[in-house]
């Protein structure tokens, strides 16, 4: 057993449908000499307690095994832990694994074994960290950017603040640029005399380092998929805050390369 | 609308203020900017500024390069090339190194060409021949309408 590695299995790894995948994963880890202590999450076991307990030992690489939701539920406290994180996805949703360039299933062991480590930005909303995105579904709110200007959908709209990407797998922001990206979807009337058409959606897009999302009424936001409520939310980015094991085909590098090919950047 | 389960596509490094969105305050950028919505305040970018046909800008604007198809109320300073499309309406002084104006564009203000983006002077008596020629061109275009 390699004491530098530890693995946290999500509850879903105990499901019968994943038995073969887990077995194959453990065989591969053993074959490569990176098998380590395994801790399984359970209903009454707080993920934070599990992680901090493991940190008392000589662990240098902590790998989460499960799906995107496993990684998302760890994110509120991971930036405070001084260790390199890894992630192996055995079940959908797995868009985050794709963005990080980690192959799906037991093939993800290749990425862990190669140990290509990148330091990535983390977003912060009020006192809470987020890794992927914050989504404010349709509502009336405004986004104050760096105290210099304010953006507001005239007829209401939805706002997403992204550090990396959503769980849908669409698009991928660069988590090493020291910036957050805001996407504002506003409802707009159809152009010209096409009155029979339904109103369309426009999409605005800006980059920023800190700002405030506010609304007169309390609104519900989804932070890494978890719901929070409030009137005012301060947003910021913490550049290069966590170390993560990634694969070779990272989503943000693929995005940049395709934009360069199109002559956009 | 996007939801926690959906998502949005990326747009590269371009800042986009789309239709139905209002920006108020001092906006500065180093990258390309596309405006399709409303802007009130000041707008500055060292990259390419594109003002779409539905855009309404009430602001002093400065840009590296600009292509204008919408409405701008305020002084417009461009370092290099400024293209004014036929659907555009500019109420304010304009200066740029080179300016292209399509027939049908509405311009109300002084125009300075070959200035590398210095703001037109307030004094009416200090106009250069080049500025007077540009002003004459503007009047001609307005008369064409």
PDB file of N, CA, C and O in Angstrom, chain A residues 165-216:
ATOM      1  N   UNK A 165     -16.950  25.126 -15.120  1.00  0.00           N
ATOM      2  CA  UNK A 165     -18.042  24.780 -16.018  1.00  0.00           C
ATOM      3  C   UNK A 165     -19.178  24.190 -15.221  1.00  0.00           C
ATOM      4  O   UNK A 165     -19.020  23.872 -14.050  1.00  0.00           O
ATOM      5  N   UNK A 166     -20.312  24.043 -15.882  1.00  0.00           N
ATOM      6  CA  UNK A 166     -21.450  23.409 -15.235  1.00  0.00           C
ATOM      7  C   UNK A 166     -21.391  21.908 -15.402  1.00  0.00           C
ATOM      8  O   UNK A 166     -20.517  21.385 -16.104  1.00  0.00           O
ATOM      9  N   UNK A 167     -22.340  21.246 -14.777  1.00  0.00           N
ATOM     10  CA  UNK A 167     -22.348  19.781 -14.875  1.00  0.00           C
ATOM     11  C   UNK A 167     -22.931  19.306 -16.203  1.00  0.00           C
ATOM     12  O   UNK A 167     -22.922  18.120 -16.489  1.00  0.00           O
ATOM     13  N   UNK A 168     -23.441  20.247 -17.006  1.00  0.00           N
ATOM     14  CA  UNK A 168     -24.036  19.858 -18.285  1.00  0.00           C
ATOM     15  C   UNK A 168     -22.978  19.448 -19.300  1.00  0.00           C
ATOM     16  O   UNK A 168     -23.269  18.757 -20.262  1.00  0.00           O
ATOM     17  N   UNK A 169     -21.751  19.926 -19.087  1.00  0.00           N
ATOM     18  CA  UNK A 169     -20.686  19.608 -20.033  1.00  0.00           C
ATOM     19  C   UNK A 169     -20.570  20.620 -21.145  1.00  0.00           C
ATOM     20  O   UNK A 169     -19.691  20.538 -21.991  1.00  0.00           O
ATOM     21  N   UNK A 170     -21.492  21.621 -21.178  1.00  0.00           N
ATOM     22  CA  UNK A 170     -21.428  22.639 -22.234  1.00  0.00           C
ATOM     23  C   UNK A 170     -20.363  23.671 -21.894  1.00  0.00           C
ATOM     24  O   UNK A 170     -20.365  24.225 -20.799  1.00  0.00           O
ATOM     25  N   UNK A 171     -19.488  23.958 -22.836  1.00  0.00           N
ATOM     26  CA  UNK A 171     -18.498  25.012 -22.641  1.00  0.00           C
ATOM     27  C   UNK A 171     -17.570  24.726 -21.474  1.00  0.00           C
ATOM     28  O   UNK A 171     -17.789  23.809 -20.694  1.00  0.00           O
ATOM     29  N   UNK A 172     -16.518  25.499 -21.383  1.00  0.00           N
ATOM     30  CA  UNK A 172     -15.586  25.331 -20.271  1.00  0.00           C
ATOM     31  C   UNK A 172     -14.803  26.620 -20.094  1.00  0.00           C
ATOM     32  O   UNK A 172     -14.176  27.104 -21.036  1.00  0.00           O
ATOM     33  N   UNK A 173     -14.879  27.193 -18.929  1.00  0.00           N
ATOM     34  CA  UNK A 173     -14.102  28.397 -18.648  1.00  0.00           C
ATOM     35  C   UNK A 173     -12.698  27.993 -18.243  1.00  0.00           C
ATOM     36  O   UNK A 173     -12.446  26.846 -17.878  1.00  0.00           O
ATOM     37  N   UNK A 174     -11.792  28.957 -18.261  1.00  0.00           N
ATOM     38  CA  UNK A 174     -10.391  28.664 -17.929  1.00  0.00           C
ATOM     39  C   UNK A 174     -10.180  28.846 -16.431  1.00  0.00           C
ATOM     40  O   UNK A 174     -10.241  29.974 -15.938  1.00  0.00           O
ATOM     41  N   UNK A 175      -9.919  27.765 -15.685  1.00  0.00           N
ATOM     42  CA  UNK A 175      -9.793  27.893 -14.231  1.00  0.00           C
ATOM     43  C   UNK A 175      -8.387  28.283 -13.786  1.00  0.00           C
ATOM     44  O   UNK A 175      -8.013  28.063 -12.644  1.00  0.00           O
ATOM     45  N   UNK A 176      -7.616  28.873 -14.708  1.00  0.00           N
ATOM     46  CA  UNK A 176      -6.270  29.337 -14.337  1.00  0.00           C
ATOM     47  C   UNK A 176      -6.049  30.775 -14.785  1.00  0.00           C
ATOM     48  O   UNK A 176      -4.922  31.249 -14.770  1.00  0.00           O
ATOM     49  N   UNK A 177      -7.122  31.457 -15.178  1.00  0.00           N
ATOM     50  CA  UNK A 177      -6.956  32.823 -15.696  1.00  0.00           C
ATOM     51  C   UNK A 177      -7.160  33.892 -14.620  1.00  0.00           C
ATOM     52  O   UNK A 177      -7.065  35.085 -14.893  1.00  0.00           O
ATOM     53  N   UNK A 178      -7.458  33.458 -13.395  1.00  0.00           N
ATOM     54  CA  UNK A 178      -7.650  34.423 -12.307  1.00  0.00           C
ATOM     55  C   UNK A 178      -8.916  35.246 -12.455  1.00  0.00           C
ATOM     56  O   UNK A 178      -9.036  36.317 -11.863  1.00  0.00           O
ATOM     57  N   UNK A 179      -9.861  34.734 -13.243  1.00  0.00           N
ATOM     58  CA  UNK A 179     -11.106  35.479 -13.462  1.00  0.00           C
ATOM     59  C   UNK A 179     -12.319  34.562 -13.369  1.00  0.00           C
ATOM     60  O   UNK A 179     -12.215  33.364 -13.594  1.00  0.00           O
ATOM     61  N   UNK A 180     -13.443  35.183 -13.058  1.00  0.00           N
ATOM     62  CA  UNK A 180     -14.724  34.494 -13.159  1.00  0.00           C
ATOM     63  C   UNK A 180     -15.386  34.981 -14.444  1.00  0.00           C
ATOM     64  O   UNK A 180     -15.065  36.055 -14.935  1.00  0.00           O
ATOM     65  N   UNK A 181     -16.302  34.169 -14.962  1.00  0.00           N
ATOM     66  CA  UNK A 181     -17.053  34.586 -16.142  1.00  0.00           C
ATOM     67  C   UNK A 181     -18.521  34.653 -15.768  1.00  0.00           C
ATOM     68  O   UNK A 181     -19.037  33.733 -15.133  1.00  0.00           O
ATOM     69  N   UNK A 182     -19.156  35.747 -16.151  1.00  0.00           N
ATOM     70  CA  UNK A 182     -20.606  35.870 -15.911  1.00  0.00           C
ATOM     71  C   UNK A 182     -21.334  35.738 -17.237  1.00  0.00           C
ATOM     72  O   UNK A 182     -20.926  36.322 -18.242  1.00  0.00           O
ATOM     73  N   UNK A 183     -22.385  34.951 -17.217  1.00  0.00           N
ATOM     74  CA  UNK A 183     -23.269  34.820 -18.376  1.00  0.00           C
ATOM     75  C   UNK A 183     -24.644  35.296 -17.944  1.00  0.00           C
ATOM     76  O   UNK A 183     -25.167  34.823 -16.937  1.00  0.00           O
ATOM     77  N   UNK A 184     -25.201  36.225 -18.678  1.00  0.00           N
ATOM     78  CA  UNK A 184     -26.533  36.728 -18.338  1.00  0.00           C
ATOM     79  C   UNK A 184     -27.464  36.415 -19.499  1.00  0.00           C
ATOM     80  O   UNK A 184     -27.225  36.862 -20.620  1.00  0.00           O
ATOM     81  N   UNK A 185     -28.501  35.657 -19.200  1.00  0.00           N
ATOM     82  CA  UNK A 185     -29.498  35.375 -20.224  1.00  0.00           C
ATOM     83  C   UNK A 185     -30.710  36.249 -19.964  1.00  0.00           C
ATOM     84  O   UNK A 185     -31.335  36.158 -18.906  1.00  0.00           O
ATOM     85  N   UNK A 186     -31.012  37.119 -20.930  1.00  0.00           N
ATOM     86  CA  UNK A 186     -32.141  38.043 -20.764  1.00  0.00           C
ATOM     87  C   UNK A 186     -33.219  37.719 -21.792  1.00  0.00           C
ATOM     88  O   UNK A 186     -32.912  37.307 -22.913  1.00  0.00           O
ATOM     89  N   UNK A 187     -34.456  37.920 -21.377  1.00  0.00           N
ATOM     90  CA  UNK A 187     -35.563  37.682 -22.298  1.00  0.00           C
ATOM     91  C   UNK A 187     -35.744  38.926 -23.158  1.00  0.00           C
ATOM     92  O   UNK A 187     -35.795  40.037 -22.638  1.00  0.00           O
ATOM     93  N   UNK A 188     -35.796  38.760 -24.461  1.00  0.00           N
ATOM     94  CA  UNK A 188     -35.956  39.904 -25.364  1.00  0.00           C
ATOM     95  C   UNK A 188     -37.088  39.637 -26.347  1.00  0.00           C
ATOM     96  O   UNK A 188     -37.368  38.490 -26.700  1.00  0.00           O
ATOM     97  N   UNK A 189     -37.729  40.729 -26.767  1.00  0.00           N
ATOM     98  CA  UNK A 189     -38.823  40.614 -27.730  1.00  0.00           C
ATOM     99  C   UNK A 189     -38.246  40.300 -29.112  1.00  0.00           C
ATOM    100  O   UNK A 189     -37.136  40.709 -29.437  1.00  0.00           O
ATOM    101  N   UNK A 190     -38.999  39.570 -29.942  1.00  0.00           N
ATOM    102  CA  UNK A 190     -38.507  39.302 -31.295  1.00  0.00           C
ATOM    103  C   UNK A 190     -38.363  40.600 -32.078  1.00  0.00           C
ATOM    104  O   UNK A 190     -39.099  41.561 -31.833  1.00  0.00           O
ATOM    105  N   UNK A 191     -37.427  40.620 -33.010  1.00  0.00           N
ATOM    106  CA  UNK A 191     -37.176  41.825 -33.804  1.00  0.00           C
ATOM    107  C   UNK A 191     -38.270  42.037 -34.843  1.00  0.00           C
ATOM    108  O   UNK A 191     -38.906  41.098 -35.292  1.00  0.00           O
ATOM    109  N   UNK A 192     -38.453  43.292 -35.237  1.00  0.00           N
ATOM    110  CA  UNK A 192     -39.327  43.644 -36.356  1.00  0.00           C
ATOM    111  C   UNK A 192     -40.781  43.351 -36.086  1.00  0.00           C
ATOM    112  O   UNK A 192     -41.272  43.528 -34.968  1.00  0.00           O
ATOM    113  N   UNK A 193     -41.486  42.882 -37.135  1.00  0.00           N
ATOM    114  CA  UNK A 193     -42.935  42.694 -37.029  1.00  0.00           C
ATOM    115  C   UNK A 193     -43.303  41.241 -36.732  1.00  0.00           C
ATOM    116  O   UNK A 193     -44.440  40.837 -36.872  1.00  0.00           O
ATOM    117  N   UNK A 194     -42.312  40.457 -36.326  1.00  0.00           N
ATOM    118  CA  UNK A 194     -42.564  39.036 -36.062  1.00  0.00           C
ATOM    119  C   UNK A 194     -43.216  38.868 -34.692  1.00  0.00           C
ATOM    120  O   UNK A 194     -42.702  38.184 -33.810  1.00  0.00           O
ATOM    121  N   UNK A 195     -44.423  39.503 -34.541  1.00  0.00           N
ATOM    122  CA  UNK A 195     -45.080  39.518 -33.236  1.00  0.00           C
ATOM    123  C   UNK A 195     -45.589  38.148 -32.799  1.00  0.00           C
ATOM    124  O   UNK A 195     -45.841  37.910 -31.648  1.00  0.00           O
ATOM    125  N   UNK A 196     -45.746  37.243 -33.776  1.00  0.00           N
ATOM    126  CA  UNK A 196     -46.250  35.914 -33.432  1.00  0.00           C
ATOM    127  C   UNK A 196     -45.165  35.025 -32.827  1.00  0.00           C
ATOM    128  O   UNK A 196     -45.448  34.007 -32.258  1.00  0.00           O
ATOM    129  N   UNK A 197     -43.929  35.474 -32.957  1.00  0.00           N
ATOM    130  CA  UNK A 197     -42.843  34.659 -32.409  1.00  0.00           C
ATOM    131  C   UNK A 197     -42.744  34.825 -30.899  1.00  0.00           C
ATOM    132  O   UNK A 197     -43.063  35.881 -30.367  1.00  0.00           O
ATOM    133  N   UNK A 198     -42.292  33.787 -30.241  1.00  0.00           N
ATOM    134  CA  UNK A 198     -42.067  33.862 -28.794  1.00  0.00           C
ATOM    135  C   UNK A 198     -40.852  34.728 -28.514  1.00  0.00           C
ATOM    136  O   UNK A 198     -39.976  34.866 -29.379  1.00  0.00           O
ATOM    137  N   UNK A 199     -40.798  35.293 -27.312  1.00  0.00           N
ATOM    138  CA  UNK A 199     -39.622  36.087 -26.972  1.00  0.00           C
ATOM    139  C   UNK A 199     -38.389  35.178 -26.948  1.00  0.00           C
ATOM    140  O   UNK A 199     -38.469  34.006 -26.599  1.00  0.00           O
ATOM    141  N   UNK A 200     -37.276  35.755 -27.340  1.00  0.00           N
ATOM    142  CA  UNK A 200     -36.041  34.979 -27.436  1.00  0.00           C
ATOM    143  C   UNK A 200     -35.162  35.249 -26.227  1.00  0.00           C
ATOM    144  O   UNK A 200     -35.518  36.041 -25.347  1.00  0.00           O
ATOM    145  N   UNK A 201     -34.025  34.598 -26.176  1.00  0.00           N
ATOM    146  CA  UNK A 201     -33.067  34.830 -25.097  1.00  0.00           C
ATOM    147  C   UNK A 201     -31.784  35.400 -25.690  1.00  0.00           C
ATOM    148  O   UNK A 201     -31.308  34.931 -26.712  1.00  0.00           O
ATOM    149  N   UNK A 202     -31.283  36.426 -25.044  1.00  0.00           N
ATOM    150  CA  UNK A 202     -29.974  36.938 -25.450  1.00  0.00           C
ATOM    151  C   UNK A 202     -28.972  36.496 -24.393  1.00  0.00           C
ATOM    152  O   UNK A 202     -29.344  36.191 -23.263  1.00  0.00           O
ATOM    153  N   UNK A 203     -27.711  36.471 -24.745  1.00  0.00           N
ATOM    154  CA  UNK A 203     -26.716  36.035 -23.762  1.00  0.00           C
ATOM    155  C   UNK A 203     -25.532  36.993 -23.711  1.00  0.00           C
ATOM    156  O   UNK A 203     -24.834  37.178 -24.705  1.00  0.00           O
ATOM    157  N   UNK A 204     -25.363  37.608 -22.559  1.00  0.00           N
ATOM    158  CA  UNK A 204     -24.221  38.497 -22.342  1.00  0.00           C
ATOM    159  C   UNK A 204     -23.111  37.719 -21.647  1.00  0.00           C
ATOM    160  O   UNK A 204     -23.362  36.731 -20.956  1.00  0.00           O
ATOM    161  N   UNK A 205     -21.924  38.230 -21.780  1.00  0.00           N
ATOM    162  CA  UNK A 205     -20.761  37.483 -21.294  1.00  0.00           C
ATOM    163  C   UNK A 205     -19.672  38.459 -20.877  1.00  0.00           C
ATOM    164  O   UNK A 205     -19.237  39.273 -21.688  1.00  0.00           O
ATOM    165  N   UNK A 206     -19.275  38.426 -19.613  1.00  0.00           N
ATOM    166  CA  UNK A 206     -18.196  39.310 -19.161  1.00  0.00           C
ATOM    167  C   UNK A 206     -17.240  38.558 -18.232  1.00  0.00           C
ATOM    168  O   UNK A 206     -17.594  37.546 -17.644  1.00  0.00           O
ATOM    169  N   UNK A 207     -16.053  39.106 -18.095  1.00  0.00           N
ATOM    170  CA  UNK A 207     -15.035  38.555 -17.196  1.00  0.00           C
ATOM    171  C   UNK A 207     -14.861  39.521 -16.028  1.00  0.00           C
ATOM    172  O   UNK A 207     -14.906  40.731 -16.212  1.00  0.00           O
ATOM    173  N   UNK A 208     -14.615  38.995 -14.833  1.00  0.00           N
ATOM    174  CA  UNK A 208     -14.384  39.875 -13.692  1.00  0.00           C
ATOM    175  C   UNK A 208     -13.649  39.128 -12.583  1.00  0.00           C
ATOM    176  O   UNK A 208     -13.546  37.899 -12.610  1.00  0.00           O
ATOM    177  N   UNK A 209     -13.144  39.886 -11.614  1.00  0.00           N
ATOM    178  CA  UNK A 209     -12.433  39.251 -10.493  1.00  0.00           C
ATOM    179  C   UNK A 209     -13.249  39.296  -9.204  1.00  0.00           C
ATOM    180  O   UNK A 209     -13.129  38.405  -8.371  1.00  0.00           O
ATOM    181  N   UNK A 210     -14.039  40.361  -9.032  1.00  0.00           N
ATOM    182  CA  UNK A 210     -14.924  40.390  -7.867  1.00  0.00           C
ATOM    183  C   UNK A 210     -16.161  41.228  -8.171  1.00  0.00           C
ATOM    184  O   UNK A 210     -16.119  42.124  -9.019  1.00  0.00           O
ATOM    185  N   UNK A 211     -17.214  40.939  -7.505  1.00  0.00           N
ATOM    186  CA  UNK A 211     -18.458  41.646  -7.748  1.00  0.00           C
ATOM    187  C   UNK A 211     -19.504  41.265  -6.716  1.00  0.00           C
ATOM    188  O   UNK A 211     -19.223  40.505  -5.787  1.00  0.00           O
ATOM    189  N   UNK A 212     -20.694  41.820  -6.912  1.00  0.00           N
ATOM    190  CA  UNK A 212     -21.799  41.526  -5.990  1.00  0.00           C
ATOM    191  C   UNK A 212     -23.061  41.244  -6.789  1.00  0.00           C
ATOM    192  O   UNK A 212     -23.417  42.014  -7.684  1.00  0.00           O
ATOM    193  N   UNK A 213     -23.698  40.159  -6.458  1.00  0.00           N
ATOM    194  CA  UNK A 213     -24.981  39.824  -7.064  1.00  0.00           C
ATOM    195  C   UNK A 213     -26.052  40.177  -6.049  1.00  0.00           C
ATOM    196  O   UNK A 213     -26.000  39.703  -4.913  1.00  0.00           O
ATOM    197  N   UNK A 214     -26.979  41.031  -6.437  1.00  0.00           N
ATOM    198  CA  UNK A 214     -27.974  41.444  -5.443  1.00  0.00           C
ATOM    199  C   UNK A 214     -29.374  41.523  -6.038  1.00  0.00           C
ATOM    200  O   UNK A 214     -29.551  41.680  -7.249  1.00  0.00           O
ATOM    201  N   UNK A 215     -30.333  41.431  -5.145  1.00  0.00           N
ATOM    202  CA  UNK A 215     -31.740  41.474  -5.534  1.00  0.00           C
ATOM    203  C   UNK A 215     -32.538  42.061  -4.379  1.00  0.00           C
ATOM    204  O   UNK A 215     -32.167  41.904  -3.214  1.00  0.00           O
ATOM    205  N   UNK A 216     -33.624  42.760  -4.731  1.00  0.00           N
ATOM    206  CA  UNK A 216     -34.463  43.326  -3.660  1.00  0.00           C
ATOM    207  C   UNK A 216     -35.105  42.220  -2.832  1.00  0.00           C
ATOM    208  O   UNK A 216     -35.183  42.295  -1.616  1.00  0.00           O
TER     209      UNK A 216
END
